[in-house]
């Protein structure tokens, strides 16, 4: 049986973890800080658990230079759970902002009216606005953003979902990100429209190997006016902590921990505080019901989770501890460079892989276009995608200790996931096999 050092694991998630982190956290399972009990046995409401949560939050803030006007949450349900949570929470924000504006306009109109009369007028106006104006913009550039858009349509209604980008080609595969001038975003007030509840995209598509090279220019903030604001939501589950980002450009960032941060069981959310009370109150439940809109389930409610320091319900502390340790070690390793240090490592490893694949165009075909190739999930075909050829290639890789290289079941092919815990030595071992195989053809 091989040990950890003898194999190179390229699984897409759950992914490899640093051996040092596993060794320390394994000891924590038995006896944490000489308490006589392991970390999975202590109360999630204990001072010890709170210290772990606060330390993990502080590490994220430091690594990404997160401003003070943002909140960091730990939730459950994975990235797929956030497909729903984003809709619940941000549609509620849209309703509350519209309710507040409509109520102010009615009151400013003068005339003697009771509170009930004003409430009824607000309701009728909002019903019209939900029907005519409520839009959620989705940039569909891969399998996960497609699923997110489908969840939004299921929770609200298909007519409320605006697919601003559909990157599928004639073969129904995702290989590119269309030019921004072709995107059909809901116009803001400044652009002659009324804006959307949010704009959603997946920064790195794990299944398809497509990654946004930069923050989209068209989503840059237009002004400080609420009606011109595009609340940008990014699913960063598979490239979180792999490159520097400007957090201020986002309303919500979320990431499942099991790629670059730790193990499955927690999802990290970075959220602008202006989307939370007291800046933006939650709309009354009876109003949402009257508008035929869903109320946010309490365990997905950002305001509730934030108010309780992620401890409204029982948060699994062991995955938080692993994330804390992973980020602690990144801070120690890269010092003042912070996440830029990890970005340089990730870019170097990805370049090694793509350079080798490009040397052998008759043997290997990289799936996405060059301009949007993922640094995290390198998707390619062998022998033109012939199933038997790829099966033999995978068998040869496994004999050399190169594991978990099979592509996602929905698209097939080969996928080498180049997450943070994948060492350069492991990548060089795969590069060597790529060359040896190609030379033998």
CSV table of C-alpha atoms in Angstrom, one decimal:
chain,number,residue,atom,x,y,z
A,1,UNK,CA,0.0,0.0,0.0
A,2,UNK,CA,1.5,3.3,-1.0
A,3,UNK,CA,2.0,6.2,1.5
A,4,UNK,CA,1.0,9.8,0.9
A,5,UNK,CA,4.4,10.8,-0.6
A,6,UNK,CA,4.3,8.0,-3.2
A,7,UNK,CA,1.1,9.2,-4.9
A,8,UNK,CA,0.1,12.4,-6.6
A,9,UNK,CA,-3.6,13.1,-6.2
A,10,UNK,CA,-5.4,15.4,-8.6
A,11,UNK,CA,-9.0,15.0,-7.5
A,12,UNK,CA,-11.5,17.8,-8.1
A,13,UNK,CA,-12.9,17.8,-4.6
A,14,UNK,CA,-12.8,16.7,-1.9
A,15,UNK,CA,-9.2,17.5,-2.7
A,16,UNK,CA,-5.8,16.9,-1.1
A,17,UNK,CA,-4.9,18.6,2.1
A,18,UNK,CA,-1.4,19.4,3.4
A,19,UNK,CA,0.0,16.5,5.3
A,20,UNK,CA,1.2,18.7,8.2
A,21,UNK,CA,-2.4,20.0,8.6
A,22,UNK,CA,-3.8,16.5,8.6
A,23,UNK,CA,-1.3,15.4,11.2
A,24,UNK,CA,-2.1,18.3,13.5
A,25,UNK,CA,-5.8,18.1,13.1
A,26,UNK,CA,-5.7,14.3,13.6
A,27,UNK,CA,-4.2,14.9,17.0
A,28,UNK,CA,-6.9,17.5,17.7
A,29,UNK,CA,-9.5,14.8,17.2
A,30,UNK,CA,-8.2,12.9,20.1
A,31,UNK,CA,-7.3,15.6,22.6
A,32,UNK,CA,-7.6,19.3,21.8
A,33,UNK,CA,-5.3,21.7,23.8
A,34,UNK,CA,-5.0,19.2,26.6
A,35,UNK,CA,-8.8,19.4,27.3
A,36,UNK,CA,-9.1,15.6,27.5
A,37,UNK,CA,-11.6,15.5,24.6
A,38,UNK,CA,-11.3,15.9,20.9
A,39,UNK,CA,-12.4,18.9,18.8
A,40,UNK,CA,-15.4,17.1,17.4
A,41,UNK,CA,-16.7,16.5,20.9
A,42,UNK,CA,-16.6,20.0,22.3
A,43,UNK,CA,-19.6,22.3,22.3
A,44,UNK,CA,-19.9,24.5,19.3
A,45,UNK,CA,-20.9,27.3,21.7
A,46,UNK,CA,-17.9,26.9,23.9
A,47,UNK,CA,-15.2,29.6,24.2
A,48,UNK,CA,-12.8,27.1,22.5
A,49,UNK,CA,-15.1,26.8,19.4
A,50,UNK,CA,-15.6,30.6,19.3
A,51,UNK,CA,-11.8,31.1,19.3
A,52,UNK,CA,-11.4,28.7,16.4
A,53,UNK,CA,-14.1,30.5,14.4
A,54,UNK,CA,-12.7,33.9,15.1
A,55,UNK,CA,-9.2,32.8,14.3
A,56,UNK,CA,-10.3,31.3,10.9
A,57,UNK,CA,-12.2,34.5,10.1
A,58,UNK,CA,-9.1,36.6,11.0
A,59,UNK,CA,-6.9,34.5,8.7
A,60,UNK,CA,-9.3,35.0,5.8
A,61,UNK,CA,-9.5,38.7,6.4
A,62,UNK,CA,-5.7,39.0,6.5
A,63,UNK,CA,-5.0,36.8,3.4
A,64,UNK,CA,-7.6,38.7,1.2
A,65,UNK,CA,-7.3,42.1,2.7
A,66,UNK,CA,-11.1,42.1,3.4
A,67,UNK,CA,-12.4,45.6,4.3
A,68,UNK,CA,-14.1,46.3,7.6
A,69,UNK,CA,-17.5,46.7,5.9
A,70,UNK,CA,-17.7,43.0,5.1
A,71,UNK,CA,-18.8,40.0,7.2
A,72,UNK,CA,-17.3,36.5,7.0
A,73,UNK,CA,-19.7,33.6,7.7
A,74,UNK,CA,-19.4,29.9,7.9
A,75,UNK,CA,-22.4,28.0,6.8
A,76,UNK,CA,-23.4,24.4,5.7
A,77,UNK,CA,-24.9,23.1,2.5
A,78,UNK,CA,-21.9,23.5,0.3
A,79,UNK,CA,-21.8,25.7,-2.8
A,80,UNK,CA,-25.1,24.1,-4.0
A,81,UNK,CA,-26.8,25.3,-0.9
A,82,UNK,CA,-25.6,28.9,-1.8
A,83,UNK,CA,-27.4,28.6,-5.1
A,84,UNK,CA,-30.5,28.8,-3.0
A,85,UNK,CA,-29.3,31.1,-0.2
A,86,UNK,CA,-28.2,33.8,-2.7
A,87,UNK,CA,-31.6,33.9,-4.2
A,88,UNK,CA,-33.5,33.9,-0.9
A,89,UNK,CA,-31.4,36.6,0.6
A,90,UNK,CA,-30.8,39.0,-2.3
A,91,UNK,CA,-34.4,38.9,-3.6
A,92,UNK,CA,-35.4,39.9,-0.1
A,93,UNK,CA,-32.9,42.7,-0.2
A,94,UNK,CA,-34.4,43.8,-3.6
A,95,UNK,CA,-37.9,43.7,-2.1
A,96,UNK,CA,-36.9,45.7,1.0
A,97,UNK,CA,-35.2,48.4,-1.0
A,98,UNK,CA,-38.2,48.7,-3.4
A,99,UNK,CA,-40.6,48.7,-0.5
A,100,UNK,CA,-38.7,51.4,1.2
A,101,UNK,CA,-38.6,53.5,-1.9
A,102,UNK,CA,-42.3,53.0,-2.8
A,103,UNK,CA,-43.4,53.9,0.7
A,104,UNK,CA,-41.3,57.1,0.7
A,105,UNK,CA,-42.9,58.1,-2.6
A,106,UNK,CA,-46.4,57.5,-1.4
A,107,UNK,CA,-45.9,59.4,1.8
A,108,UNK,CA,-44.3,62.3,-0.1
A,109,UNK,CA,-47.4,62.5,-2.3
A,110,UNK,CA,-49.3,64.0,0.6
A,111,UNK,CA,-52.9,63.5,1.6
A,112,UNK,CA,-54.3,61.9,4.7
A,113,UNK,CA,-53.9,58.2,4.6
A,114,UNK,CA,-53.9,55.5,7.3
A,115,UNK,CA,-51.0,53.1,7.8
A,116,UNK,CA,-53.2,50.3,6.4
A,117,UNK,CA,-54.0,52.3,3.3
A,118,UNK,CA,-50.3,53.1,2.7
A,119,UNK,CA,-49.5,49.4,3.3
A,120,UNK,CA,-52.1,48.3,0.7
A,121,UNK,CA,-50.8,50.8,-1.9
A,122,UNK,CA,-47.2,49.6,-1.3
A,123,UNK,CA,-48.3,46.0,-1.8
A,124,UNK,CA,-50.0,46.7,-5.1
A,125,UNK,CA,-47.1,48.7,-6.4
A,126,UNK,CA,-44.7,45.9,-5.4
A,127,UNK,CA,-46.8,43.2,-7.0
A,128,UNK,CA,-46.4,45.1,-10.3
A,129,UNK,CA,-42.7,45.6,-9.8
A,130,UNK,CA,-42.1,41.9,-9.0
A,131,UNK,CA,-44.0,41.0,-12.1
A,132,UNK,CA,-42.4,43.5,-14.4
A,133,UNK,CA,-39.0,44.4,-12.9
A,134,UNK,CA,-37.6,41.6,-10.7
A,135,UNK,CA,-34.6,40.1,-12.6
A,136,UNK,CA,-31.7,38.0,-11.5
A,137,UNK,CA,-28.8,38.1,-14.0
A,138,UNK,CA,-26.8,34.9,-14.6
A,139,UNK,CA,-23.6,34.5,-16.5
A,140,UNK,CA,-23.7,30.9,-17.6
A,141,UNK,CA,-20.2,29.8,-18.5
A,142,UNK,CA,-20.2,26.2,-17.2
A,143,UNK,CA,-22.1,23.5,-15.5
A,144,UNK,CA,-22.2,25.0,-12.0
A,145,UNK,CA,-23.5,28.5,-13.1
A,146,UNK,CA,-26.1,26.7,-15.2
A,147,UNK,CA,-27.3,24.7,-12.2
A,148,UNK,CA,-27.4,27.9,-10.1
A,149,UNK,CA,-29.6,29.6,-12.7
A,150,UNK,CA,-31.9,26.6,-12.8
A,151,UNK,CA,-32.3,26.8,-9.0
A,152,UNK,CA,-33.2,30.5,-9.2
A,153,UNK,CA,-35.8,29.7,-11.8
A,154,UNK,CA,-37.2,27.0,-9.6
A,155,UNK,CA,-37.3,29.1,-6.4
A,156,UNK,CA,-38.8,32.3,-8.0
A,157,UNK,CA,-39.9,31.8,-11.7
A,158,UNK,CA,-38.2,31.3,-15.0
A,159,UNK,CA,-39.3,34.7,-16.2
A,160,UNK,CA,-37.4,36.4,-13.4
A,161,UNK,CA,-34.1,34.8,-14.5
A,162,UNK,CA,-32.1,36.7,-17.1
A,163,UNK,CA,-29.5,34.6,-18.7
A,164,UNK,CA,-27.2,37.4,-19.6
A,165,UNK,CA,-24.6,35.0,-21.0
A,166,UNK,CA,-24.9,31.5,-22.3
A,167,UNK,CA,-21.5,30.3,-23.3
A,168,UNK,CA,-22.5,26.9,-24.6
A,169,UNK,CA,-21.3,26.2,-28.2
A,170,UNK,CA,-23.2,24.2,-30.9
A,171,UNK,CA,-21.9,21.0,-29.2
A,172,UNK,CA,-23.5,22.1,-25.9
A,173,UNK,CA,-20.0,22.3,-24.3
A,174,UNK,CA,-18.6,25.1,-22.3
A,175,UNK,CA,-15.3,26.2,-23.8
A,176,UNK,CA,-15.2,30.0,-23.7
A,177,UNK,CA,-16.5,33.2,-22.1
A,178,UNK,CA,-18.1,35.5,-24.7
A,179,UNK,CA,-16.9,39.1,-25.1
A,180,UNK,CA,-18.4,41.4,-22.6
A,181,UNK,CA,-20.0,43.6,-25.3
A,182,UNK,CA,-22.3,40.7,-26.1
A,183,UNK,CA,-23.6,40.2,-22.6
A,184,UNK,CA,-27.3,41.1,-22.0
A,185,UNK,CA,-27.3,42.4,-18.5
A,186,UNK,CA,-30.4,44.0,-17.1
A,187,UNK,CA,-29.9,47.8,-17.5
A,188,UNK,CA,-29.4,49.9,-14.4
A,189,UNK,CA,-31.1,53.2,-13.9
A,190,UNK,CA,-28.1,55.0,-15.3
A,191,UNK,CA,-28.4,52.8,-18.4
A,192,UNK,CA,-32.2,53.5,-18.8
A,193,UNK,CA,-33.5,50.5,-16.8
A,194,UNK,CA,-34.3,49.5,-13.3
A,195,UNK,CA,-31.5,47.1,-12.6
A,196,UNK,CA,-31.4,43.5,-11.3
A,197,UNK,CA,-31.5,42.0,-7.9
A,198,UNK,CA,-28.0,40.7,-8.5
A,199,UNK,CA,-25.5,39.4,-11.1
A,200,UNK,CA,-24.2,35.9,-10.5
A,201,UNK,CA,-21.2,34.1,-12.0
A,202,UNK,CA,-18.9,31.2,-11.2
A,203,UNK,CA,-15.3,32.4,-11.2
A,204,UNK,CA,-13.9,29.0,-12.0
A,205,UNK,CA,-16.0,26.2,-13.5
A,206,UNK,CA,-14.7,23.0,-12.0
A,207,UNK,CA,-16.3,20.6,-14.5
A,208,UNK,CA,-15.5,22.5,-17.7
A,209,UNK,CA,-12.1,24.0,-16.9
A,210,UNK,CA,-13.2,27.6,-17.6
A,211,UNK,CA,-12.0,30.4,-15.4
A,212,UNK,CA,-12.6,34.2,-15.6
A,213,UNK,CA,-9.1,35.7,-16.2
A,214,UNK,CA,-10.1,38.9,-14.4
A,215,UNK,CA,-13.0,40.7,-12.8
A,216,UNK,CA,-15.4,41.6,-15.7
A,217,UNK,CA,-15.1,45.3,-16.6
A,218,UNK,CA,-18.8,45.6,-17.3
A,219,UNK,CA,-19.5,44.8,-13.7
A,220,UNK,CA,-17.3,47.5,-12.3
A,221,UNK,CA,-19.2,49.8,-9.9
A,222,UNK,CA,-21.0,52.7,-11.7
A,223,UNK,CA,-21.8,55.0,-8.8
A,224,UNK,CA,-22.8,55.1,-5.1
A,225,UNK,CA,-26.5,55.2,-6.1
A,226,UNK,CA,-28.4,52.1,-4.9
A,227,UNK,CA,-30.4,52.0,-8.2
A,228,UNK,CA,-27.1,51.9,-10.2
A,229,UNK,CA,-25.6,49.2,-8.0
A,230,UNK,CA,-25.0,45.8,-9.5
A,231,UNK,CA,-24.7,43.4,-6.6
A,232,UNK,CA,-22.1,40.9,-7.9
A,233,UNK,CA,-22.2,37.4,-6.6
A,234,UNK,CA,-19.3,35.0,-7.3
A,235,UNK,CA,-19.0,31.3,-6.7
A,236,UNK,CA,-15.3,30.9,-6.0
A,237,UNK,CA,-15.5,27.4,-4.6
A,238,UNK,CA,-12.7,26.0,-6.8
A,239,UNK,CA,-10.3,28.9,-7.0
A,240,UNK,CA,-10.7,30.5,-3.6
A,241,UNK,CA,-7.4,31.5,-2.1
A,242,UNK,CA,-5.6,30.9,-5.3
A,243,UNK,CA,-5.2,34.5,-6.5
A,244,UNK,CA,-5.6,38.0,-5.3
A,245,UNK,CA,-9.1,39.5,-5.6
A,246,UNK,CA,-10.6,43.0,-4.9
A,247,UNK,CA,-13.3,42.1,-2.4
A,248,UNK,CA,-14.8,45.6,-2.6
A,249,UNK,CA,-16.2,44.8,-6.1
A,250,UNK,CA,-18.4,42.0,-4.8
A,251,UNK,CA,-21.6,41.9,-2.8
A,252,UNK,CA,-21.3,38.2,-2.0
A,253,UNK,CA,-18.5,35.7,-2.4
A,254,UNK,CA,-18.9,32.1,-1.4
A,255,UNK,CA,-16.7,29.0,-1.5
A,256,UNK,CA,-17.1,25.4,-0.5
A,257,UNK,CA,-14.1,24.6,1.6
A,258,UNK,CA,-13.3,21.2,0.1
A,259,UNK,CA,-11.1,22.4,-2.8
A,260,UNK,CA,-8.4,24.9,-1.5
A,261,UNK,CA,-9.3,25.5,2.1
A,262,UNK,CA,-10.1,22.3,3.9
A,263,UNK,CA,-12.7,19.5,4.0
A,264,UNK,CA,-16.3,19.3,3.1
A,265,UNK,CA,-18.8,20.4,5.7
A,266,UNK,CA,-18.5,24.2,5.7
A,267,UNK,CA,-19.0,27.0,3.1
A,268,UNK,CA,-17.3,30.3,3.5
A,269,UNK,CA,-19.3,33.5,2.7
A,270,UNK,CA,-17.9,37.0,2.4
A,271,UNK,CA,-20.7,39.4,2.5
A,272,UNK,CA,-21.0,43.2,2.2
A,273,UNK,CA,-22.6,44.5,5.5
A,274,UNK,CA,-24.8,47.0,3.7
A,275,UNK,CA,-26.9,43.9,2.6
A,276,UNK,CA,-27.6,43.1,6.2
A,277,UNK,CA,-29.6,44.9,9.0
A,278,UNK,CA,-29.5,47.6,10.1
A,279,UNK,CA,-28.5,49.0,6.7
A,280,UNK,CA,-31.0,46.8,4.9
A,281,UNK,CA,-33.8,45.3,7.0
A,282,UNK,CA,-35.5,42.0,6.2
A,283,UNK,CA,-38.9,42.5,4.6
A,284,UNK,CA,-41.9,41.3,6.6
A,285,UNK,CA,-42.8,37.6,6.1
A,286,UNK,CA,-46.4,38.5,5.3
A,287,UNK,CA,-45.3,40.8,2.6
A,288,UNK,CA,-43.2,38.1,0.9
A,289,UNK,CA,-46.1,35.7,1.1
A,290,UNK,CA,-48.4,38.3,-0.5
A,291,UNK,CA,-45.9,38.8,-3.3
A,292,UNK,CA,-45.7,35.0,-3.8
A,293,UNK,CA,-42.0,35.1,-3.0
A,294,UNK,CA,-40.3,32.6,-0.7
A,295,UNK,CA,-39.2,33.4,2.9
A,296,UNK,CA,-35.5,32.6,3.6
A,297,UNK,CA,-35.1,29.4,5.6
A,298,UNK,CA,-33.5,30.4,8.9
A,299,UNK,CA,-30.4,28.3,8.5
A,300,UNK,CA,-29.8,30.1,5.1
A,301,UNK,CA,-30.5,33.5,6.4
A,302,UNK,CA,-27.4,35.7,6.2
A,303,UNK,CA,-28.6,38.1,8.8
A,304,UNK,CA,-29.4,35.4,11.3
A,305,UNK,CA,-26.0,33.6,10.7
A,306,UNK,CA,-24.1,36.9,11.0
A,307,UNK,CA,-25.9,38.0,14.2
A,308,UNK,CA,-24.9,34.7,15.8
A,309,UNK,CA,-21.3,34.6,14.6
A,310,UNK,CA,-22.1,31.5,12.4
A,311,UNK,CA,-23.5,29.7,15.4
A,312,UNK,CA,-27.2,29.9,15.1
A,313,UNK,CA,-27.3,26.1,14.6
A,314,UNK,CA,-24.6,23.5,15.2
A,315,UNK,CA,-21.6,24.4,13.1
A,316,UNK,CA,-19.1,21.5,12.6
A,317,UNK,CA,-16.0,22.9,14.3
A,318,UNK,CA,-13.5,20.3,12.9
A,319,UNK,CA,-13.8,21.6,9.3
A,320,UNK,CA,-13.4,25.1,10.6
A,321,UNK,CA,-10.3,24.1,12.5
A,322,UNK,CA,-8.8,22.5,9.3
A,323,UNK,CA,-9.5,25.7,7.3
A,324,UNK,CA,-7.9,27.8,10.1
A,325,UNK,CA,-4.8,25.7,10.0
A,326,UNK,CA,-4.6,25.8,6.2
A,327,UNK,CA,-4.8,29.6,6.1
A,328,UNK,CA,-2.5,30.0,9.1
A,329,UNK,CA,0.2,28.1,7.2
A,330,UNK,CA,-0.4,30.2,4.0
A,331,UNK,CA,0.2,33.3,6.1
A,332,UNK,CA,3.4,31.8,7.6
A,333,UNK,CA,4.7,30.6,4.2
A,334,UNK,CA,4.1,33.8,2.2
A,335,UNK,CA,4.3,36.5,4.8
A,336,UNK,CA,3.7,40.0,3.5
A,337,UNK,CA,2.9,38.7,0.0
A,338,UNK,CA,-0.2,37.0,1.5
A,339,UNK,CA,-2.3,35.4,-1.2
A,340,UNK,CA,-0.2,36.8,-4.0
A,341,UNK,CA,2.4,34.2,-3.0
A,342,UNK,CA,0.0,31.4,-3.5
A,343,UNK,CA,-1.1,32.9,-6.8
A,344,UNK,CA,2.5,32.8,-8.1
A,345,UNK,CA,2.7,29.1,-7.2
A,346,UNK,CA,-0.6,28.3,-8.8
A,347,UNK,CA,0.2,30.1,-12.0
A,348,UNK,CA,3.6,28.4,-12.2
A,349,UNK,CA,2.1,24.9,-11.8
A,350,UNK,CA,-0.7,25.6,-14.3
A,351,UNK,CA,1.9,26.9,-16.9
A,352,UNK,CA,3.9,23.7,-16.5
A,353,UNK,CA,0.9,21.6,-17.4
A,354,UNK,CA,-0.5,23.7,-20.3
A,355,UNK,CA,3.0,24.1,-21.8
A,356,UNK,CA,3.4,20.3,-21.9
A,357,UNK,CA,0.0,19.7,-23.3
A,358,UNK,CA,0.5,22.3,-26.0
A,359,UNK,CA,3.7,20.6,-27.1
A,360,UNK,CA,1.7,17.6,-28.3
A,361,UNK,CA,-1.3,18.8,-30.3
A,362,UNK,CA,-1.7,15.5,-32.1
A,363,UNK,CA,-2.0,13.6,-28.8
A,364,UNK,CA,-3.6,16.1,-26.4
A,365,UNK,CA,-6.4,18.6,-26.9
A,366,UNK,CA,-7.1,21.2,-24.2
A,367,UNK,CA,-10.9,21.7,-24.0
A,368,UNK,CA,-11.3,25.4,-23.2
A,369,UNK,CA,-10.0,28.3,-25.3
A,370,UNK,CA,-6.6,29.5,-24.3
A,371,UNK,CA,-7.8,32.8,-22.9
A,372,UNK,CA,-10.1,31.2,-20.3
A,373,UNK,CA,-8.1,28.1,-19.3
A,374,UNK,CA,-8.5,27.3,-15.7
A,375,UNK,CA,-5.5,27.4,-13.5
A,376,UNK,CA,-7.2,25.0,-11.0
A,377,UNK,CA,-8.9,22.4,-13.3
A,378,UNK,CA,-6.9,21.5,-16.4
A,379,UNK,CA,-9.4,19.7,-18.7
A,380,UNK,CA,-8.1,17.9,-21.8
A,381,UNK,CA,-8.7,15.0,-24.1
A,382,UNK,CA,-6.4,12.2,-25.2
A,383,UNK,CA,-6.4,10.8,-28.7
A,384,UNK,CA,-9.2,13.1,-29.8
A,385,UNK,CA,-11.4,11.9,-26.9
A,386,UNK,CA,-11.5,8.3,-27.9
A,387,UNK,CA,-12.9,6.4,-24.8
A,388,UNK,CA,-10.6,3.4,-25.0
A,389,UNK,CA,-7.5,5.6,-25.6
A,390,UNK,CA,-8.4,7.7,-22.5
A,391,UNK,CA,-9.1,4.6,-20.5
A,392,UNK,CA,-5.6,3.3,-21.3
A,393,UNK,CA,-4.0,6.7,-20.5
A,394,UNK,CA,-5.7,6.8,-17.1
A,395,UNK,CA,-4.6,3.2,-16.3
A,396,UNK,CA,-1.0,4.2,-17.2
A,397,UNK,CA,-1.2,7.2,-15.0
A,398,UNK,CA,-2.5,5.2,-12.1
A,399,UNK,CA,0.4,2.8,-12.4
A,400,UNK,CA,2.7,5.7,-11.9
A,401,UNK,CA,0.9,6.9,-8.8
A,402,UNK,CA,-1.0,9.7,-10.6
A,403,UNK,CA,-4.5,9.4,-9.2
A,404,UNK,CA,-8.0,10.9,-9.7
A,405,UNK,CA,-7.5,12.2,-13.2
A,406,UNK,CA,-10.8,11.1,-14.7
A,407,UNK,CA,-13.0,14.0,-16.0
A,408,UNK,CA,-16.4,14.7,-14.6
A,409,UNK,CA,-19.0,12.1,-15.4
A,410,UNK,CA,-21.0,14.7,-17.4
A,411,UNK,CA,-18.3,15.6,-19.8
A,412,UNK,CA,-15.7,12.8,-19.7
A,413,UNK,CA,-12.1,13.2,-20.7
A,414,UNK,CA,-9.2,14.0,-18.3
A,415,UNK,CA,-9.1,16.6,-15.5
A,416,UNK,CA,-6.1,17.4,-13.5
A,417,UNK,CA,-7.1,19.6,-10.5
A,418,UNK,CA,-4.2,21.9,-9.6
A,419,UNK,CA,-5.4,23.0,-6.1
A,420,UNK,CA,-3.2,24.7,-3.6
A,421,UNK,CA,-2.2,21.5,-1.8
A,422,UNK,CA,-1.0,19.8,-5.0
A,423,UNK,CA,2.7,20.2,-4.9
A,424,UNK,CA,4.9,21.3,-7.8
A,425,UNK,CA,6.6,17.9,-7.5
A,426,UNK,CA,3.3,16.2,-8.1
A,427,UNK,CA,2.7,18.4,-11.2
A,428,UNK,CA,6.2,17.7,-12.5
A,429,UNK,CA,5.5,14.0,-12.1
A,430,UNK,CA,2.3,14.4,-14.2
A,431,UNK,CA,4.2,16.5,-16.8
A,432,UNK,CA,6.8,13.7,-17.1
A,433,UNK,CA,4.0,11.2,-17.8
A,434,UNK,CA,2.4,13.5,-20.4
A,435,UNK,CA,5.7,13.6,-22.3
A,436,UNK,CA,6.4,9.9,-22.0
A,437,UNK,CA,3.0,8.9,-23.2
A,438,UNK,CA,3.1,11.3,-26.1
A,439,UNK,CA,6.6,10.2,-27.2
A,440,UNK,CA,5.3,6.6,-27.3
A,441,UNK,CA,2.5,7.4,-29.8
